[in-house]
Short mmCIF file of C-alpha atoms in Angstrom, two decimals:
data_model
loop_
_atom_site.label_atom_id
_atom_site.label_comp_id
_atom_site.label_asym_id
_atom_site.label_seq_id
_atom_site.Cartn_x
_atom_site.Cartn_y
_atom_site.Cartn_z
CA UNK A 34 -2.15 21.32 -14.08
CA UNK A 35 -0.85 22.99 -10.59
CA UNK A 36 0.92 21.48 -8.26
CA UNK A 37 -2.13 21.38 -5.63
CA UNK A 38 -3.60 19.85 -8.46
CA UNK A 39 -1.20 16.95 -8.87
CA UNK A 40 -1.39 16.31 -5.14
CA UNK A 41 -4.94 16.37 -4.79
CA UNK A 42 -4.97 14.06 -7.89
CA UNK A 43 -2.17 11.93 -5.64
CA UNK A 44 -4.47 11.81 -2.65
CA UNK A 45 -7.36 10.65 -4.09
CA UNK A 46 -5.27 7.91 -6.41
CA UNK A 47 -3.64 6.54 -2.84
CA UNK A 48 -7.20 6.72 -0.79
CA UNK A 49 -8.90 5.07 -3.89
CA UNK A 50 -6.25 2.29 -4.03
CA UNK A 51 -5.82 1.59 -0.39
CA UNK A 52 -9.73 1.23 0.59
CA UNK A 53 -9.81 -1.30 -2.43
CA UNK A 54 -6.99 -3.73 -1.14
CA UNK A 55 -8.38 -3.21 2.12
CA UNK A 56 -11.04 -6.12 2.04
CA UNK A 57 -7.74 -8.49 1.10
CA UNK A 58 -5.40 -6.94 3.91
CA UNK A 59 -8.26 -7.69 6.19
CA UNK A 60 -8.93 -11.94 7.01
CA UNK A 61 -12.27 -13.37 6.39
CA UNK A 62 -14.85 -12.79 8.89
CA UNK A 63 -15.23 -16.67 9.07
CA UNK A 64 -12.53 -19.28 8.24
CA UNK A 65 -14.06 -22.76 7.04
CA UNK A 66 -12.23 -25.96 7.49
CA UNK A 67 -14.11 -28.50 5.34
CA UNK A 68 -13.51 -31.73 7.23
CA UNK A 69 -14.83 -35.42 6.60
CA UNK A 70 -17.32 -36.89 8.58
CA UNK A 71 -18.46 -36.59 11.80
CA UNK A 72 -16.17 -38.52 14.38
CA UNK A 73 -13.55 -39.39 11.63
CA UNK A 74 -9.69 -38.00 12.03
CA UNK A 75 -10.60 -35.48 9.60
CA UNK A 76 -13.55 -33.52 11.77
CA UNK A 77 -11.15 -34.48 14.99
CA UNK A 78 -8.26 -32.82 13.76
CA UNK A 79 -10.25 -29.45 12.04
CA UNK A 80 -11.89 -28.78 15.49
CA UNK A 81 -8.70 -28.79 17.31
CA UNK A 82 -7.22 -26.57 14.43
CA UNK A 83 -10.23 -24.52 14.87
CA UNK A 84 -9.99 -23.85 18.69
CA UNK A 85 -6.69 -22.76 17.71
CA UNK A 86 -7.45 -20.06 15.24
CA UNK A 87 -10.47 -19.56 17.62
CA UNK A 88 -7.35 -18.32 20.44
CA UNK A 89 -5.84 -16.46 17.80
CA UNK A 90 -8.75 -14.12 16.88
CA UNK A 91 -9.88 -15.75 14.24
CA UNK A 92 -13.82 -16.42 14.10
CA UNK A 93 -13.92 -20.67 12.51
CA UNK A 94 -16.43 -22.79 10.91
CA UNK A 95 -16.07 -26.87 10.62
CA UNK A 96 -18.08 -28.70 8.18
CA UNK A 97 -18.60 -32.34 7.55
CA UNK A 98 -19.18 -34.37 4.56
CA UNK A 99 -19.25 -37.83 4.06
CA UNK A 100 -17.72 -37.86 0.62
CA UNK A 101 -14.34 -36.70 1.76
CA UNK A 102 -12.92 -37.52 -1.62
CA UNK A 103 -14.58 -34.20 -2.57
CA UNK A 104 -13.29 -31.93 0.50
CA UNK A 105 -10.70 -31.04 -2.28
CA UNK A 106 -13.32 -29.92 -4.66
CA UNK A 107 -14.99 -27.37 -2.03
CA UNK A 108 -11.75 -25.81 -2.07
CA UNK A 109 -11.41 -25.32 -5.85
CA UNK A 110 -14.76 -23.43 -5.91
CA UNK A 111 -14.21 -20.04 -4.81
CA UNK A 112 -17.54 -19.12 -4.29
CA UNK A 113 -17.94 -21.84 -1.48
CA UNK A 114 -15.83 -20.25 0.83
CA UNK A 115 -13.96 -23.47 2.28
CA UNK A 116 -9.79 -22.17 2.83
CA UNK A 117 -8.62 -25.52 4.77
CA UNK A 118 -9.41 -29.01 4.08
CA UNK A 119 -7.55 -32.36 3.84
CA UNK A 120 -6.66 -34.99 1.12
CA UNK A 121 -5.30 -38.44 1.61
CA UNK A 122 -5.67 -39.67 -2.03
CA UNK A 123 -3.53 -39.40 -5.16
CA UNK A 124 -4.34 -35.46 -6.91
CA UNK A 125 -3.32 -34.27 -9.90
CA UNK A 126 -2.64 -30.54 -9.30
CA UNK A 127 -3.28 -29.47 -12.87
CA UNK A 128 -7.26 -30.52 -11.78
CA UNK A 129 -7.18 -28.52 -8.60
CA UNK A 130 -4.94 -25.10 -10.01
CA UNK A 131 -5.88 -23.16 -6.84
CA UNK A 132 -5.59 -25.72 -3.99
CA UNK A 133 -2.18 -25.99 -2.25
CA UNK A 134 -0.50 -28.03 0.41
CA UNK A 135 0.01 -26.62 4.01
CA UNK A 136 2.14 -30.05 4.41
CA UNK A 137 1.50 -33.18 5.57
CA UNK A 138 0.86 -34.19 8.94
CA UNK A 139 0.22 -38.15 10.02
CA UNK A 140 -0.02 -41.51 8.10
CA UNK A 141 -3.86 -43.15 8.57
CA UNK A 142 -3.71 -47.04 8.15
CA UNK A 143 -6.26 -49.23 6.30
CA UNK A 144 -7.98 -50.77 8.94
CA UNK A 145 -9.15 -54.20 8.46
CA UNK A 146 -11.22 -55.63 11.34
CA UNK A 147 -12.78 -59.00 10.41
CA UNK A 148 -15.39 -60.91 12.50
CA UNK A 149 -13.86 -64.14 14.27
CA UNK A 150 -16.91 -65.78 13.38
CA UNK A 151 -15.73 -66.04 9.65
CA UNK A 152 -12.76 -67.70 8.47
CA UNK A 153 -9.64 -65.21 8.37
CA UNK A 154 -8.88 -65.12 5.01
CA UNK A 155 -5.33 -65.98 3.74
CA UNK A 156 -4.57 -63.24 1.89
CA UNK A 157 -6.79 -60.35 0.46
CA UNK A 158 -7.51 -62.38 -2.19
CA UNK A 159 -9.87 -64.77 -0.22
CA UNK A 160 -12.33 -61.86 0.99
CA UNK A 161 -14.12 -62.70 -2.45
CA UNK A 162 -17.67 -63.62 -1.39
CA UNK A 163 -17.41 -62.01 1.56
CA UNK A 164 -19.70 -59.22 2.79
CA UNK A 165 -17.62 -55.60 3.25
CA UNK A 166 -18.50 -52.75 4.66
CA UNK A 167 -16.96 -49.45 3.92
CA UNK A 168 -17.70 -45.98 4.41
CA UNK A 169 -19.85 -44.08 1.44
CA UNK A 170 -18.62 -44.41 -2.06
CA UNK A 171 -16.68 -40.98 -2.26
CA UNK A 172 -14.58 -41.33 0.87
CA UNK A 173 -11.51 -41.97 1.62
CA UNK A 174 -11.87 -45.43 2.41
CA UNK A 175 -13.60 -46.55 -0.03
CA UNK A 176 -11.08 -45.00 -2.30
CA UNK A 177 -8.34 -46.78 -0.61
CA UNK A 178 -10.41 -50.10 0.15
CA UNK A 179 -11.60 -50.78 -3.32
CA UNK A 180 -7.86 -49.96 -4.98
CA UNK A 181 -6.40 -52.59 -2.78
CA UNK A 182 -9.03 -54.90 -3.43
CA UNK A 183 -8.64 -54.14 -7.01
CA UNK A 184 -5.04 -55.68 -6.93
CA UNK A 185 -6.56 -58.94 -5.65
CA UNK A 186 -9.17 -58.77 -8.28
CA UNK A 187 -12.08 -58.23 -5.52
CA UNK A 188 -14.50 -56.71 -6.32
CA UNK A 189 -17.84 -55.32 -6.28
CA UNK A 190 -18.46 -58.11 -9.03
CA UNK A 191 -17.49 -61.16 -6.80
CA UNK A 192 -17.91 -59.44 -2.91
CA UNK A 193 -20.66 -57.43 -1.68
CA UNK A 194 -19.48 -53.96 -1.00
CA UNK A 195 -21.57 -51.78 1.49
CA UNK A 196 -21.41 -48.01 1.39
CA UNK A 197 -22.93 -46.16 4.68
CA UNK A 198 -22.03 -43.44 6.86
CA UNK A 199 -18.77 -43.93 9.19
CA UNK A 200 -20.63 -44.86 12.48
CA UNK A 201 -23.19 -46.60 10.67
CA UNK A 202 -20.94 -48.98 9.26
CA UNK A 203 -18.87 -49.51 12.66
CA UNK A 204 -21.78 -50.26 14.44
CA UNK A 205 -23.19 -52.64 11.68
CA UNK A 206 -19.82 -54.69 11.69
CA UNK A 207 -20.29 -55.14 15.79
CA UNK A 208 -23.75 -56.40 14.95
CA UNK A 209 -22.33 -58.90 12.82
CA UNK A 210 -24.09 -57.64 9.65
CA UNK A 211 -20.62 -57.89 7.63
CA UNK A 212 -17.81 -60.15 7.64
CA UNK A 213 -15.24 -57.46 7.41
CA UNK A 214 -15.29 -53.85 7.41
CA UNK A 215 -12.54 -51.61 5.93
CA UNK A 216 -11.95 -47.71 7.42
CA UNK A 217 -9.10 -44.99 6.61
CA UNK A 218 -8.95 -43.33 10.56
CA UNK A 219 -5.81 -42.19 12.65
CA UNK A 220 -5.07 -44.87 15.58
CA UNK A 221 -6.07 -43.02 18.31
CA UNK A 222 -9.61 -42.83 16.68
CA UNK A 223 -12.13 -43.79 19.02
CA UNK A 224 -14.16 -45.32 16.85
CA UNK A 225 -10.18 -47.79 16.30
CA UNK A 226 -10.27 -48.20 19.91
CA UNK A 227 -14.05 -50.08 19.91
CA UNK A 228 -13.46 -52.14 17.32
CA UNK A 229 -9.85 -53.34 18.64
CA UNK A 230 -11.44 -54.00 21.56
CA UNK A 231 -14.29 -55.73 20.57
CA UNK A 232 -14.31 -59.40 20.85
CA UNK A 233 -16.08 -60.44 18.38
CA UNK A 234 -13.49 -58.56 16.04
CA UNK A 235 -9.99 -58.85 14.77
CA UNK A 236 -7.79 -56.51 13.24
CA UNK A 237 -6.20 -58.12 10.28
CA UNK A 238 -2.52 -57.80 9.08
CA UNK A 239 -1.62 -56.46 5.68
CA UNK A 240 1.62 -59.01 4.82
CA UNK A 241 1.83 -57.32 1.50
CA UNK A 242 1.74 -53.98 2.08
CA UNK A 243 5.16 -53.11 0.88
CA UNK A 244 4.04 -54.81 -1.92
CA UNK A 245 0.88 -52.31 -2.43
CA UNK A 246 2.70 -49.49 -1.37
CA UNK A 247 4.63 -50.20 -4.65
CA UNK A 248 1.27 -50.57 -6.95
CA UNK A 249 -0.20 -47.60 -4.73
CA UNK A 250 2.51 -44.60 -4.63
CA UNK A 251 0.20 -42.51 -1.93
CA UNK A 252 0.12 -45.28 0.40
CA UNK A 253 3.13 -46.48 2.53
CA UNK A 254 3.93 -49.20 4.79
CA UNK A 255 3.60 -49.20 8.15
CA UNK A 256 3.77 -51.27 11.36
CA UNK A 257 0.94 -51.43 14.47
CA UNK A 258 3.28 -52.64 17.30
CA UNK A 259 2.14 -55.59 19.66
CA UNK A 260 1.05 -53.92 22.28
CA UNK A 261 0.43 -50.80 21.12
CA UNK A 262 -3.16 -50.25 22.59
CA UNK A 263 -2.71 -52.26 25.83
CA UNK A 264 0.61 -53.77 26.51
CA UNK A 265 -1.18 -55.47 29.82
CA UNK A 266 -3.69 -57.86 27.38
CA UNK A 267 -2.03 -57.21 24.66
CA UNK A 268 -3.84 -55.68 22.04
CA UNK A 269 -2.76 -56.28 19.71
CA UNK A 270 -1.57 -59.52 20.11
CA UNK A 271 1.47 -59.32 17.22
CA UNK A 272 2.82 -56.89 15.14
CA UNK A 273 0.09 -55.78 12.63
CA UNK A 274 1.39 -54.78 9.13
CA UNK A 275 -0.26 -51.78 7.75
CA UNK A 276 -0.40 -50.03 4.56
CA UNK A 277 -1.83 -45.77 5.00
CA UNK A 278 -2.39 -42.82 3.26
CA UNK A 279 -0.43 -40.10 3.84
CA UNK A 280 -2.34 -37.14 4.64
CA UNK A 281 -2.20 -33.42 3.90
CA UNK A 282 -3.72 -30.19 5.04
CA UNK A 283 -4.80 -28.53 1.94
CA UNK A 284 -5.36 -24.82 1.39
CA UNK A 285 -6.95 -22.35 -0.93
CA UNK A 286 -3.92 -20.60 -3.02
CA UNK A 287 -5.50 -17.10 -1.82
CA UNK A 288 -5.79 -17.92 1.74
CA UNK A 289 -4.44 -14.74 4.26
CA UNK A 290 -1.49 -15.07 5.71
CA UNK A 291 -3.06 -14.93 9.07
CA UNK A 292 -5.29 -17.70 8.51
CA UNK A 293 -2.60 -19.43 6.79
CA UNK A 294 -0.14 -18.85 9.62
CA UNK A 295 -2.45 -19.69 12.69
CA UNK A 296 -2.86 -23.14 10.96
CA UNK A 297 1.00 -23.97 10.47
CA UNK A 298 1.36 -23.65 14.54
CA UNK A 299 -2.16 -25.89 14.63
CA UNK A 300 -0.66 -28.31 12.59
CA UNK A 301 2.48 -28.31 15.10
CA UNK A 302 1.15 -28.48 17.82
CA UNK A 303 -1.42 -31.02 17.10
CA UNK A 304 0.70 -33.06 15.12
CA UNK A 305 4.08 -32.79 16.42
CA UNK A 306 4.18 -35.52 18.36
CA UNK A 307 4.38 -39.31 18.25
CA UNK A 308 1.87 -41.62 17.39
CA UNK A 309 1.26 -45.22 17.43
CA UNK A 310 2.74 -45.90 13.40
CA UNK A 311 4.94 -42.69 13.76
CA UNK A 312 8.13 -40.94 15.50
CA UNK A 313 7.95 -37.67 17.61
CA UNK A 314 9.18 -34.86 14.98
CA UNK A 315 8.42 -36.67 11.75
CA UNK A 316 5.27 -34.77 11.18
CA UNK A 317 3.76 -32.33 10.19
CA UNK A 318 6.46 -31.54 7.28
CA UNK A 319 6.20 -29.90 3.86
CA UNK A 320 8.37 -32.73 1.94
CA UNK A 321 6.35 -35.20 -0.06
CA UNK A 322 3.56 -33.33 -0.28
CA UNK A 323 0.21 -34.52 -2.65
CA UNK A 324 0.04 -30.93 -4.60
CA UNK A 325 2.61 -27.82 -4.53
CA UNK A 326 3.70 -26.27 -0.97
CA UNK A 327 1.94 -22.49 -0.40
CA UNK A 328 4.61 -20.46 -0.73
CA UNK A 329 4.49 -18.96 2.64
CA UNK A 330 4.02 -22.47 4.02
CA UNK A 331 7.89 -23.12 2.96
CA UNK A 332 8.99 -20.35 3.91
CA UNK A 333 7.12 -20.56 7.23
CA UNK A 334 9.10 -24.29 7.39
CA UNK A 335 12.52 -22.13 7.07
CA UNK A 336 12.16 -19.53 9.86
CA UNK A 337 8.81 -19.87 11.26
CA UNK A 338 5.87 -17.65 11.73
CA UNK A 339 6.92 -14.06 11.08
CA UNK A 340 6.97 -11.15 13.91
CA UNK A 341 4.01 -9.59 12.61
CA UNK A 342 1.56 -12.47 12.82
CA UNK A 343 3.38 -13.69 15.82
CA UNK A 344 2.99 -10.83 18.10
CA UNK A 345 -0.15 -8.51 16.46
CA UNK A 346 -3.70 -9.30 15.81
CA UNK A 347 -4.50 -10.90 12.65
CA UNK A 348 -6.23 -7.87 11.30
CA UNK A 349 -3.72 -5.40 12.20
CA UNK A 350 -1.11 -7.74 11.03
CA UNK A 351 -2.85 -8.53 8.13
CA UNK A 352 -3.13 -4.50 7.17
CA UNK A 353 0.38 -3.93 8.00
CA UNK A 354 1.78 -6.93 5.72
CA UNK A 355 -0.57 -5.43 2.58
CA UNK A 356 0.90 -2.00 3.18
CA UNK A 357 4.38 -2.06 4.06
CA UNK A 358 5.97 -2.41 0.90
CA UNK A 359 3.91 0.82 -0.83
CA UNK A 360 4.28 2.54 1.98
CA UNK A 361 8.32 2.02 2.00
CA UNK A 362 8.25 2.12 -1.47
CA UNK A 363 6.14 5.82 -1.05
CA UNK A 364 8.59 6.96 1.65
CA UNK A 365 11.54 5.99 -0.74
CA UNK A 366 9.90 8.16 -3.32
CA UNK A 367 9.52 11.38 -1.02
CA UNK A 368 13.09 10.90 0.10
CA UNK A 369 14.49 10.84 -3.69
CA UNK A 370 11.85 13.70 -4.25
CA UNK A 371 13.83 15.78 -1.66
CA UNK A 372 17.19 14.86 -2.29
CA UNK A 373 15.75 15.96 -5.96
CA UNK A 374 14.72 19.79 -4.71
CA UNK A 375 17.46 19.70 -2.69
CA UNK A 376 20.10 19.26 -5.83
CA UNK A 377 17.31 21.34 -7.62
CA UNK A 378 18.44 24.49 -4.71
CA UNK A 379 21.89 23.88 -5.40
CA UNK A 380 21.39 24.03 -8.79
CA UNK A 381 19.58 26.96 -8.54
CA UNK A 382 21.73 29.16 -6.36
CA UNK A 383 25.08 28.03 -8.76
CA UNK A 384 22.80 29.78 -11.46
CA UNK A 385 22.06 32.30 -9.95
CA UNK A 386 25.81 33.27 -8.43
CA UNK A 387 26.62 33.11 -11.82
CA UNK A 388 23.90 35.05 -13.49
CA UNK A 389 24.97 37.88 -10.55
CA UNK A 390 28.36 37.76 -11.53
CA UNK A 391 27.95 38.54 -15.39
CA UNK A 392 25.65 41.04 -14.84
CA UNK A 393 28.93 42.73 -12.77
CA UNK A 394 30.68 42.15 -15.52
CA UNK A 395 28.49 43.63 -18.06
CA UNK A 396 27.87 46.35 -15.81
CA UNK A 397 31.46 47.68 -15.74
CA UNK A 398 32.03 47.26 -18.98
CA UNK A 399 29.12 49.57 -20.42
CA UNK A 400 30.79 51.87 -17.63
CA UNK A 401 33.91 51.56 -19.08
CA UNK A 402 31.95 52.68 -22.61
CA UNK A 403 31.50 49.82 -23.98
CA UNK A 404 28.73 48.95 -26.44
CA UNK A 405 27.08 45.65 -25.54
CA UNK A 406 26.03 43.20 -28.34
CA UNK A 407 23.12 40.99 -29.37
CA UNK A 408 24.38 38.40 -27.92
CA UNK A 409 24.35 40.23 -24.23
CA UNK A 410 21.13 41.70 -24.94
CA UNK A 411 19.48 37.99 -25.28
CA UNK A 412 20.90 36.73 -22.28
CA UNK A 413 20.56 39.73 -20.33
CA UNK A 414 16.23 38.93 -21.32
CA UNK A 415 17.40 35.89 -19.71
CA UNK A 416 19.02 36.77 -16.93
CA UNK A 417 16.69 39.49 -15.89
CA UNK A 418 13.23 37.15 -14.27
CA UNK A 419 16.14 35.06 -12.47
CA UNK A 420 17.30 38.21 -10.73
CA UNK A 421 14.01 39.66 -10.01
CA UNK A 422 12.54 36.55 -8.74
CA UNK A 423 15.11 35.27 -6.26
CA UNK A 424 16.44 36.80 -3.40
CA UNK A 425 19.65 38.30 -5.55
CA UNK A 426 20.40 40.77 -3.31
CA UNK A 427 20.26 44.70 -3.50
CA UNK A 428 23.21 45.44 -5.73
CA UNK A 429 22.56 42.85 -8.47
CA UNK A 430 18.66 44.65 -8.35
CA UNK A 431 20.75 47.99 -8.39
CA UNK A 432 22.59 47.58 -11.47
CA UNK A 433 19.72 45.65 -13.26
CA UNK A 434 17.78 49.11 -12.63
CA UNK A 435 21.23 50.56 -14.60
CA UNK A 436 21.64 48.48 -17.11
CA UNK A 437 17.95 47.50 -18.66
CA UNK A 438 17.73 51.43 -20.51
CA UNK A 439 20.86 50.32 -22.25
CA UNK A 440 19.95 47.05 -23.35
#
């Protein structure tokens, strides 16, 4: 094979390779945050992600569902699309092999609002008998709700339990159709602020939720200040013991680093500061995450977003991340390949001086009358394309002219 050949061969190997990876180096036309449902802390949050990534070039797509159990699902299926989504229950990773965790980024109590009407039970304990309303079956909620419960030994054998869409249920509870209703949503949630300011409603304290926390290892305790939504009334009226999930952003293991990125500064800047059962600074953060930290998401917690996503578009970053290394790696291999000819010339012309200088010597020998051998007649064959192929100059050419009738 010639050397054209091999290059031509090269070429085509390199142009066949690169337009392959290209559809990887590029981001998705669409990025899809799967988020809970509509006017929960889940849809809040992945619409001010998304105008984010919207600012940063990046075309995005919310979608609700009511079973946000299952958000974590979407992601596992590859074929659905989904990159970001959110968890606040207990995973096992080895059921979810391609879903990791961007980090976590707020604590959502268990809200309890129970109607004055009723008796306020002692404990969580009493609210057998009592009509509950929680959001649908496979939320997070009713998750939560029905595990605490469980530790009280309520349940939907002694209670009844009512499963229906978020604002259904809120709005059912201010009708009075429930005794108590149970929902997983951040503090600022608006649909926290009607019911803690509704008067037929109060929010109930948790007294054991240390206590749960300890049955319940992805819930923690936390505390709803007096005061906290109105210090003027106050509402509320006492310090409000809590218990909440923790909750994590959740991505696909493949997801572009652009995409990936663009979220980590969401998450900052939406989350960074404080909220009513938090400190500024404490979130979002990659420790005690549900499932295993995306590699780039720790690394992004080390030295933050890298020049190349920080300064280009995502598409020519994206192209310039997935091509750097061969290309370095190809530049690397021309340089040794001309340090190689170049040691290859040397090498050459050493031969060569050499080759010139025992054809001198065999050339005043045979003019001294000597009889050369078969040994100088082999290496002379040898010699002899060396000298006519490179420039030897005129004498060596001279006495090869003399010298071949002889030998």
């Amino acid at each position: 094979m010639s050397r054209m050949s091999l290059v031509v061969l090269a070429v085509l190997a390199a142009i066949w390779w690169v337009v392959g990876n290209l559809e990887r180096a590029l981001p998705p036309d669409s990025v899809v945050i799967q988020a809970g449902p509509a006017g929960g802390s889940f849809d809040k949050h992945a619409r001010r992600y998304a105008a984010y990534l919207e600012r940063k070039g990046l075309r995005t797509e919310v979608r609700n569902q009511d079973d946000s159990l299952r958000i974590i699902d979407r992601l596992d299926d590859a074929k659905g699309g989904v990159q970001i989504g959110f968890t606040a229950q207990r995973v096992d990773p080895r059921q979810h092999t391609h879903v990791n965790s961007a980090g976590v980024v707020e604590l959502q109590p268990l809200f309890l609002f129970v109607r004055k009407s009723a008796t306020e039970p002692p404990t969580l304990a009493a609210l057998a008998g009592r009509r509950l309303v929680m959001p649908p079956d496979n939320s997070i909620t009713a998750k939560v709700a029905q595990e605490v419960l469980g530790l009280y030994g309520v349940t939907p054998g002694n209670a009844t339990f009512a499963f229906v869409p978020l604002e259904a249920g809120v709005r059912a509870l201010q009708r009075g159709e429930h005794d108590a209703g149970f929902f997983v949503l951040a503090p600022d949630n608006g649909f926290v602020q009607e019911l803690v300011n509704d008067s037929g409603l109060d929010l109930y304290p948790v007294g054991d939720s240390t206590g749960i926390a300890r049955h319940l290892d992805y819930l923690k305790p936390s505390v709803l200040v007096r005061g906290a939504f109105d210090l003027k009334a106050p509402l509320p009226p006492r310090d409000v013991a809590l218990v909440s999930a923790t909750v994590n952003v959740v991505v696909r293991d493949d997801i572009h680093p652009a995409v990936l990125y663009a979220l980590l500064q969401a998450m900052a800047e939406v989350h960074k500061g404080q909220t009513l059962v938090s400190d500024a600074g404490e979130f979002p953060r990659q420790a005690g995450a549900a499932l295993p930290v995306h590699p780039h998401a720790l690394e992004w917690a080390k030295t933050g977003t890298p020049w190349l996503f920080a300064k280009l578009p995502p598409a020519v970053a994206g192209v310039i991340d997935a091509y750097w290394a061969p290309l370095l790696a190809l530049a690397a291999l021309v340089s040794a390949f001309g340090s190689f000819q170049s040691l290859n010339g040397a090498i050459d012309s050493a031969v060569l001086a050499a080759a010139v200088g025992w054809l001198g010597w065999v050339y005043r020998r045979v003019a001294r009358g000597g009889r050369p051998g078969w040994a100088t007649r082999t290496l002379f064959r040898l010699v002899e394309p060396l000298i006519v192929q490179q420039p030897a100059g005129e004498s060596a050419r001279d006495r090869l002219e003399r010298l071949r009738p002889l030998l």
